[in-house]
mmCIF file of the C-alpha atoms, coordinates in Angstrom:
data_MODEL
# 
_entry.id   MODEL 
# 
loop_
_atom_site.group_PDB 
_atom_site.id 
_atom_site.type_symbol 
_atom_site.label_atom_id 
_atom_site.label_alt_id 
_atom_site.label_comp_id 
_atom_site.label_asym_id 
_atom_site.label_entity_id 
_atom_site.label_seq_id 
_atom_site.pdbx_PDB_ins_code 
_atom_site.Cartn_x 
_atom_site.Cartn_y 
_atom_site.Cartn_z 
_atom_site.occupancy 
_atom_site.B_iso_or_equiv 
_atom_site.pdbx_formal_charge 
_atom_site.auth_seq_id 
_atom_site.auth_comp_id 
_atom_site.auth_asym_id 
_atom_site.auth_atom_id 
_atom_site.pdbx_PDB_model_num 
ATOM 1   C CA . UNK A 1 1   ? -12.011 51.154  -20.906 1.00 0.00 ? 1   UNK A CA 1 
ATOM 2   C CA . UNK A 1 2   ? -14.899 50.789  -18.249 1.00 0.00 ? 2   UNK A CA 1 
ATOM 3   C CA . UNK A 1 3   ? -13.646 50.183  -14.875 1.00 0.00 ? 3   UNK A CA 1 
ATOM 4   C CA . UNK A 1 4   ? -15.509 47.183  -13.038 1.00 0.00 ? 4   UNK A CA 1 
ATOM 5   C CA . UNK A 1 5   ? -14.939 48.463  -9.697  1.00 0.00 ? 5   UNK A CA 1 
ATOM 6   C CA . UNK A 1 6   ? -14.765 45.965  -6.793  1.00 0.00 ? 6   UNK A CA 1 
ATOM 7   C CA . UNK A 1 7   ? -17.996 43.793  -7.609  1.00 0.00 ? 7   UNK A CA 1 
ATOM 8   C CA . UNK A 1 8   ? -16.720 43.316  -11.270 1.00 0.00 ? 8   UNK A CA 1 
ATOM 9   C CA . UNK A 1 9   ? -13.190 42.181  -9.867  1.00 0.00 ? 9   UNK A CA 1 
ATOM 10  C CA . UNK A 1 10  ? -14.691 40.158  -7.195  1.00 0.00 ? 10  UNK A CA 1 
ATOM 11  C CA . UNK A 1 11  ? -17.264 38.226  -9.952  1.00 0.00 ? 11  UNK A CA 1 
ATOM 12  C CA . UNK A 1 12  ? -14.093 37.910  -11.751 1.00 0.00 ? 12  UNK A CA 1 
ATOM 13  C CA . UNK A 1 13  ? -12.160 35.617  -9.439  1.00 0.00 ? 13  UNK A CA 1 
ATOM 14  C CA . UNK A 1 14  ? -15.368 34.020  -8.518  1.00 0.00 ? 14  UNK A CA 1 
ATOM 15  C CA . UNK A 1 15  ? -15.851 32.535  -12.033 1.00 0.00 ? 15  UNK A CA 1 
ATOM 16  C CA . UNK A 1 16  ? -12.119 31.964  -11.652 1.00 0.00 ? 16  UNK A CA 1 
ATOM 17  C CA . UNK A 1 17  ? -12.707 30.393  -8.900  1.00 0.00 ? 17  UNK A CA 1 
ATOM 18  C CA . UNK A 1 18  ? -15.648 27.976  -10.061 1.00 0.00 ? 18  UNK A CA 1 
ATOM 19  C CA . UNK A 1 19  ? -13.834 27.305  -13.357 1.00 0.00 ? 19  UNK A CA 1 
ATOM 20  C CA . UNK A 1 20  ? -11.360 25.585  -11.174 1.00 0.00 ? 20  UNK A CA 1 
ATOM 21  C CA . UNK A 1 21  ? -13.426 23.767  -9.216  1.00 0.00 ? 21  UNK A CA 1 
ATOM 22  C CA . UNK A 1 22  ? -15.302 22.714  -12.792 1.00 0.00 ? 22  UNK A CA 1 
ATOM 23  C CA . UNK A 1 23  ? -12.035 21.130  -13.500 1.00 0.00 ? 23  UNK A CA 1 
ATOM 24  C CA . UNK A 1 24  ? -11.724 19.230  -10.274 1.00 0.00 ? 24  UNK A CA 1 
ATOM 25  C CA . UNK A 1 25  ? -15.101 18.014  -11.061 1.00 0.00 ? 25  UNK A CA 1 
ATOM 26  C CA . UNK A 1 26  ? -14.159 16.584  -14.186 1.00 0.00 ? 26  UNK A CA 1 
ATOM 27  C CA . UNK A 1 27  ? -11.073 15.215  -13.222 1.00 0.00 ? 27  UNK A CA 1 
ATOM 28  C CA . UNK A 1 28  ? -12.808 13.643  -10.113 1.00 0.00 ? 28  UNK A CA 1 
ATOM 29  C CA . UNK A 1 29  ? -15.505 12.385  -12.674 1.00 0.00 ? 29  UNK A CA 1 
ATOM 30  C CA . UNK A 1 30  ? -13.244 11.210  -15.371 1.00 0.00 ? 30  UNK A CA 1 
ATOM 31  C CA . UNK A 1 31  ? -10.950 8.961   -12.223 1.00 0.00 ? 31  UNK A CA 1 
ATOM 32  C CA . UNK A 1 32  ? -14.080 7.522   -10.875 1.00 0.00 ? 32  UNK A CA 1 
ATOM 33  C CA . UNK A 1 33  ? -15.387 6.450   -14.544 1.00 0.00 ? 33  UNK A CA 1 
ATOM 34  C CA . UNK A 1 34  ? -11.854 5.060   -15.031 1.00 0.00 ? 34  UNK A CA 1 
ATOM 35  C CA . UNK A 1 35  ? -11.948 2.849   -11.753 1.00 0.00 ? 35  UNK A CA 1 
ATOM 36  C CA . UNK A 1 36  ? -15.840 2.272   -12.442 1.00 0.00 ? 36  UNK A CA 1 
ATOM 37  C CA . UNK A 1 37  ? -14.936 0.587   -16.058 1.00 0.00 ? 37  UNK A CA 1 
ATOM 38  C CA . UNK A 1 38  ? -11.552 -1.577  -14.397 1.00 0.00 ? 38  UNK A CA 1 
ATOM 39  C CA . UNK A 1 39  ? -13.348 -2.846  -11.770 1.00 0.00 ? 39  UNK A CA 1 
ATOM 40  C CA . UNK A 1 40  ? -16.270 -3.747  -14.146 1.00 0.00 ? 40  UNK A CA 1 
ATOM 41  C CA . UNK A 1 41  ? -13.364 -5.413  -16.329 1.00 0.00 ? 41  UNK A CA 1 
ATOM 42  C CA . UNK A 1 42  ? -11.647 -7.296  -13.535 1.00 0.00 ? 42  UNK A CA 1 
ATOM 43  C CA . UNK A 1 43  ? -15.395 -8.658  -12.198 1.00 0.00 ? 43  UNK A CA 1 
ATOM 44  C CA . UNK A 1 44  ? -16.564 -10.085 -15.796 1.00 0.00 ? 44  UNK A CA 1 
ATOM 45  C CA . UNK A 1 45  ? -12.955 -11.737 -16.166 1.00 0.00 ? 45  UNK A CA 1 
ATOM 46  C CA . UNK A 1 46  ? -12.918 -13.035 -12.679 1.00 0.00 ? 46  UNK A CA 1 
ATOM 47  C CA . UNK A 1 47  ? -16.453 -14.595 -13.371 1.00 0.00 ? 47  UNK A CA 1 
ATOM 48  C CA . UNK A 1 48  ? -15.269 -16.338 -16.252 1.00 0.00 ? 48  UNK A CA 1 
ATOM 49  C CA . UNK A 1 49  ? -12.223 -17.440 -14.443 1.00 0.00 ? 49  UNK A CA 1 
ATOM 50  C CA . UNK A 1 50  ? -14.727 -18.438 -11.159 1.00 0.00 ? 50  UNK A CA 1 
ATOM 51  C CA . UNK A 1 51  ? -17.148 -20.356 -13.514 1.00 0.00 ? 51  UNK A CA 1 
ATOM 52  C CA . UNK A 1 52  ? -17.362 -23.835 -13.547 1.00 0.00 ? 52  UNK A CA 1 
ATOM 53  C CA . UNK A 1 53  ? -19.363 -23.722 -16.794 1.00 0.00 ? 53  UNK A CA 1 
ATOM 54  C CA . UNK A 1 54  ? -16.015 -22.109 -18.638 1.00 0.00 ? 54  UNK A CA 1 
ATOM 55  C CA . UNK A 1 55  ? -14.384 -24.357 -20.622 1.00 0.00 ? 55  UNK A CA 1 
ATOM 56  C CA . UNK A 1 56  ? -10.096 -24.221 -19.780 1.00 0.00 ? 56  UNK A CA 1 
ATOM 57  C CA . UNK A 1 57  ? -9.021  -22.429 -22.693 1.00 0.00 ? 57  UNK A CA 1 
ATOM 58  C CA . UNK A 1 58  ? -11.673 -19.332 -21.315 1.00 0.00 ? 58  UNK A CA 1 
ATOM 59  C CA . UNK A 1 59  ? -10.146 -19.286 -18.174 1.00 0.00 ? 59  UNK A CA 1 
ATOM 60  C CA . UNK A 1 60  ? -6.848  -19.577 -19.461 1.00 0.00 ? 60  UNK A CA 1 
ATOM 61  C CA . UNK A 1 61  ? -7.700  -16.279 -21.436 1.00 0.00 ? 61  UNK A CA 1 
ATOM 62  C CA . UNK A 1 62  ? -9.446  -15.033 -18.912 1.00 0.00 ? 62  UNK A CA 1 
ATOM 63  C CA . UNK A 1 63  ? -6.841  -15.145 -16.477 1.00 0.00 ? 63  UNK A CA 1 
ATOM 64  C CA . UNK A 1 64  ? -3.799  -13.502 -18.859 1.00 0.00 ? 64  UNK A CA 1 
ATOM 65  C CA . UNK A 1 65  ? -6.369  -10.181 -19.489 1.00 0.00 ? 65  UNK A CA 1 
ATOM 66  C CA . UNK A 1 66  ? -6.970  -10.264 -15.801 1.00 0.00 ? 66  UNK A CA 1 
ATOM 67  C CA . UNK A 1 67  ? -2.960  -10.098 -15.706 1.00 0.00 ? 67  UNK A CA 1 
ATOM 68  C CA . UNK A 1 68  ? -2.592  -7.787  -18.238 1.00 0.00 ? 68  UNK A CA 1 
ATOM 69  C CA . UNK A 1 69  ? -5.119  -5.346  -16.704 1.00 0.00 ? 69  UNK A CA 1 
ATOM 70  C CA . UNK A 1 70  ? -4.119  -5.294  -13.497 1.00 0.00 ? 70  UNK A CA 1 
ATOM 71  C CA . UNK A 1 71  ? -0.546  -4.605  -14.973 1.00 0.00 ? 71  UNK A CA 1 
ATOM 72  C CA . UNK A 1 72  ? -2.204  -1.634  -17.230 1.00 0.00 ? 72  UNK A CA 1 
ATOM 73  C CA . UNK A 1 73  ? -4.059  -0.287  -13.853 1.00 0.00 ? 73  UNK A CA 1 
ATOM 74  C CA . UNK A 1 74  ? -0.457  -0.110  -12.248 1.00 0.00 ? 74  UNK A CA 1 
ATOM 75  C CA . UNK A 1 75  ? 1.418   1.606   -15.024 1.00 0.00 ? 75  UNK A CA 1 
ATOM 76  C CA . UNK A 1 76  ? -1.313  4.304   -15.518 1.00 0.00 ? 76  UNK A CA 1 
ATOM 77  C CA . UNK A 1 77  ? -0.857  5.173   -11.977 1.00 0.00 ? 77  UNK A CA 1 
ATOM 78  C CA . UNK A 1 78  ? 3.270   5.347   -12.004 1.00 0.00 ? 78  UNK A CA 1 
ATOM 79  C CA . UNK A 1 79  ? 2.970   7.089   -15.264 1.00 0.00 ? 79  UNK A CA 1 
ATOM 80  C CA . UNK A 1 80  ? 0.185   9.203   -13.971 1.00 0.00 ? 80  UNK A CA 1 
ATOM 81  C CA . UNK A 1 81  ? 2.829   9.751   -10.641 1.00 0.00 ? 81  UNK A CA 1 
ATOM 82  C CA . UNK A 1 82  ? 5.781   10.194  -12.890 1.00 0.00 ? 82  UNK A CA 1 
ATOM 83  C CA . UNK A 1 83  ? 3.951   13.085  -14.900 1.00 0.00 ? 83  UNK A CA 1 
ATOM 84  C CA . UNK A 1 84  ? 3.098   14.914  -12.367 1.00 0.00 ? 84  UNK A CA 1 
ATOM 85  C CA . UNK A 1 85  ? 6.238   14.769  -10.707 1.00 0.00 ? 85  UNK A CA 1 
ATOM 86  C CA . UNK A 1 86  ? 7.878   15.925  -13.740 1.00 0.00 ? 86  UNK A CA 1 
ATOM 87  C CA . UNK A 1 87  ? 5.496   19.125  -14.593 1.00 0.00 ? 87  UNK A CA 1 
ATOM 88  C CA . UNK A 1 88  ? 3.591   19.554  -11.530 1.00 0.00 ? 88  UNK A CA 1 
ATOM 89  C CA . UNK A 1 89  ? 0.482   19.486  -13.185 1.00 0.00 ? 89  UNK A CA 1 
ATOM 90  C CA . UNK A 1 90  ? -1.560  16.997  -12.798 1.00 0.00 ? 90  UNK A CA 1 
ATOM 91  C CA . UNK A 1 91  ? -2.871  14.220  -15.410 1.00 0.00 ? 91  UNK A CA 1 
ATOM 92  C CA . UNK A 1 92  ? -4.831  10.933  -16.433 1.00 0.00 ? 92  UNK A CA 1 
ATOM 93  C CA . UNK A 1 93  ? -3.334  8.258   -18.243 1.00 0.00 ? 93  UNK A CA 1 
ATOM 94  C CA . UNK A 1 94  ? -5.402  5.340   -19.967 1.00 0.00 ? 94  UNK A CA 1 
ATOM 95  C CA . UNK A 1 95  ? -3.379  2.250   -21.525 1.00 0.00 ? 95  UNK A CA 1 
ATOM 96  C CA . UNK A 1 96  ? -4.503  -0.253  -23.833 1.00 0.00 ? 96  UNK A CA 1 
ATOM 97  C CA . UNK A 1 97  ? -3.149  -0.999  -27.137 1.00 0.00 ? 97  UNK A CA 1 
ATOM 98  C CA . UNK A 1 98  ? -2.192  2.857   -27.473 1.00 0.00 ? 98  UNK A CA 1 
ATOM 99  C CA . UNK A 1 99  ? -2.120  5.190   -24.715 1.00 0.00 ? 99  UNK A CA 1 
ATOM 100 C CA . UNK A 1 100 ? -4.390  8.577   -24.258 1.00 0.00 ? 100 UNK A CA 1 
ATOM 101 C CA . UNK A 1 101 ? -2.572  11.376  -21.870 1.00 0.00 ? 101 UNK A CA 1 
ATOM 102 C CA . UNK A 1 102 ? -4.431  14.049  -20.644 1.00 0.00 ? 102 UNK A CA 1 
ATOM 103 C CA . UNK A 1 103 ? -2.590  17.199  -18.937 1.00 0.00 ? 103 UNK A CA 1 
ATOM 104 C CA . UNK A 1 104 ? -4.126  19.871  -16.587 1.00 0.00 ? 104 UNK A CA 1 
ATOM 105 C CA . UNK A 1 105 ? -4.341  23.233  -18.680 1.00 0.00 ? 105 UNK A CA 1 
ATOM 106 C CA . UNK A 1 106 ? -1.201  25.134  -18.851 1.00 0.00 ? 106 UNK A CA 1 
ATOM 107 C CA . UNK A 1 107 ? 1.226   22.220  -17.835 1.00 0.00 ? 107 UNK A CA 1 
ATOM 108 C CA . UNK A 1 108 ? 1.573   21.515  -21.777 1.00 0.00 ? 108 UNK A CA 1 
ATOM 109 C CA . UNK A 1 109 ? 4.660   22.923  -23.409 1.00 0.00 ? 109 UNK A CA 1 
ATOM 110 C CA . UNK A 1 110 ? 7.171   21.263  -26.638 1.00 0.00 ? 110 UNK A CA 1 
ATOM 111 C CA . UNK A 1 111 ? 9.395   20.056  -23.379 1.00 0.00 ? 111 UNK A CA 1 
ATOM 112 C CA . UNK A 1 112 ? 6.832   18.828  -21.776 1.00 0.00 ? 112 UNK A CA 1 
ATOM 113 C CA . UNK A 1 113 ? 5.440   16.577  -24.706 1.00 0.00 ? 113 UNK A CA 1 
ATOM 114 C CA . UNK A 1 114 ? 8.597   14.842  -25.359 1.00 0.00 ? 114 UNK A CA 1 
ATOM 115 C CA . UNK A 1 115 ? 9.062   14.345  -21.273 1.00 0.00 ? 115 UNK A CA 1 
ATOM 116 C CA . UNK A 1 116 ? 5.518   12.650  -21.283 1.00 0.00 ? 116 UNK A CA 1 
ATOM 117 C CA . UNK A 1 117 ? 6.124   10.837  -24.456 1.00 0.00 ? 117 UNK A CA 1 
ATOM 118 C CA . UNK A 1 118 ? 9.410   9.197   -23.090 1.00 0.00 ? 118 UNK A CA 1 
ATOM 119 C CA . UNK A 1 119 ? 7.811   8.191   -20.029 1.00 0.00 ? 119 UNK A CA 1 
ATOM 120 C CA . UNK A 1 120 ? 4.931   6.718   -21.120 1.00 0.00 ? 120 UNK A CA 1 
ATOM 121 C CA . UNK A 1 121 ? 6.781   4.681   -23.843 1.00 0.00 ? 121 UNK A CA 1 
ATOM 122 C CA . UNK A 1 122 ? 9.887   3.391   -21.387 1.00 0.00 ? 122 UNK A CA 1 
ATOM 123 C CA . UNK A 1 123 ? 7.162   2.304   -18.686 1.00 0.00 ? 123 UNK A CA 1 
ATOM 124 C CA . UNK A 1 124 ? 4.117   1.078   -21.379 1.00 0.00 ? 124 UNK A CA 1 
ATOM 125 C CA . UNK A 1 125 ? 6.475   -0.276  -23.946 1.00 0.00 ? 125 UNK A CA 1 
ATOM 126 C CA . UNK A 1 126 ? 4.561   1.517   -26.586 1.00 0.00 ? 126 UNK A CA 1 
ATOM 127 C CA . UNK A 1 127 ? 6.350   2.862   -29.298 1.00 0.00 ? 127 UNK A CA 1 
ATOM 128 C CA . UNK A 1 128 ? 5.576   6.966   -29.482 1.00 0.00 ? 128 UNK A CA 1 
ATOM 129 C CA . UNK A 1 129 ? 3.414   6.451   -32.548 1.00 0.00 ? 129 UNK A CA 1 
ATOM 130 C CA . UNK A 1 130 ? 0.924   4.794   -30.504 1.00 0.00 ? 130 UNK A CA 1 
ATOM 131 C CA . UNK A 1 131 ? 0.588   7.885   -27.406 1.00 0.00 ? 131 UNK A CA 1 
ATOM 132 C CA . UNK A 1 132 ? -1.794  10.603  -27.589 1.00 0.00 ? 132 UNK A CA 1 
ATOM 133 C CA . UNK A 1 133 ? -1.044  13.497  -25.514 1.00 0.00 ? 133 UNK A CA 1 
ATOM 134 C CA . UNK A 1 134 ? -3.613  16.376  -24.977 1.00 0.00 ? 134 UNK A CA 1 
ATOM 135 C CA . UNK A 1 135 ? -4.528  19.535  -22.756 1.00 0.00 ? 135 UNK A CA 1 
ATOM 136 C CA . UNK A 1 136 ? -7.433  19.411  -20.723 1.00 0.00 ? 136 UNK A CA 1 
ATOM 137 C CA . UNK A 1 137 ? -9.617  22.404  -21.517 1.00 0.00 ? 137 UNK A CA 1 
# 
């Protein structure tokens, strides 16, 4: 076996290092896409809601999704805060008629699943066939 010597250990924890900060990236990316596409949501249904050309049965709907979505927005973040209380790791949690967990790398174990699974169906009201739970890369 070849011995790296310092350089090779040092390039070592510096793609360690950047592989980490890749993941913060995405993570950062992934939150800011998420708030991006619910504030886009909440602006189209408050239009409809704020339009005087909308009939009453559009602003009626209107009005219930822009209920329903706020209430989605704040169970993604408890769940979210829940998770990561629970493992440590830390996670992103989209809700809509099913629900999509992902967990930080490493934070995934048979424990863990069932521990996400109950907490995302108790706060969602989803039944377990309807939540996805993966590993982030």
């Amino acid at each position: 076996m070849m011995d790296l010597g310092e350089t090779g250990r040092e390039l070592s924890r510096s793609r360690r290092g950047s592989e980490k900060l890749s993941g913060k990236r995405t993570r950062y990316r992934t939150k800011l896409w998420k708030a991006m596409t619910h504030d886009e949501a909440k602006s189209a249904l408050e239009d409809v809601i704020n339009s005087s050309d909308a009939d009453s049965d559009s602003k009626q709907k209107a009005s219930e999704g822009l209920e329903k979505l706020t209430k989605n927005i704040t169970d993604e973040s408890d769940i979210e805060n829940l998770i990561t209380a629970k493992l440590g790791g830390k996670c992103l949690v989209s809700l809509g008629e099913s629900a999509s967990v992902t967990v930080e790398k490493g934070y995934l174990t048979d424990e863990a699943l069932t521990q996400i699974v109950d907490i995302v169906t108790a706060k969602s009201g989803l039944p377990s066939s309807k939540v996805t739970v993966v590993e982030a890369k």
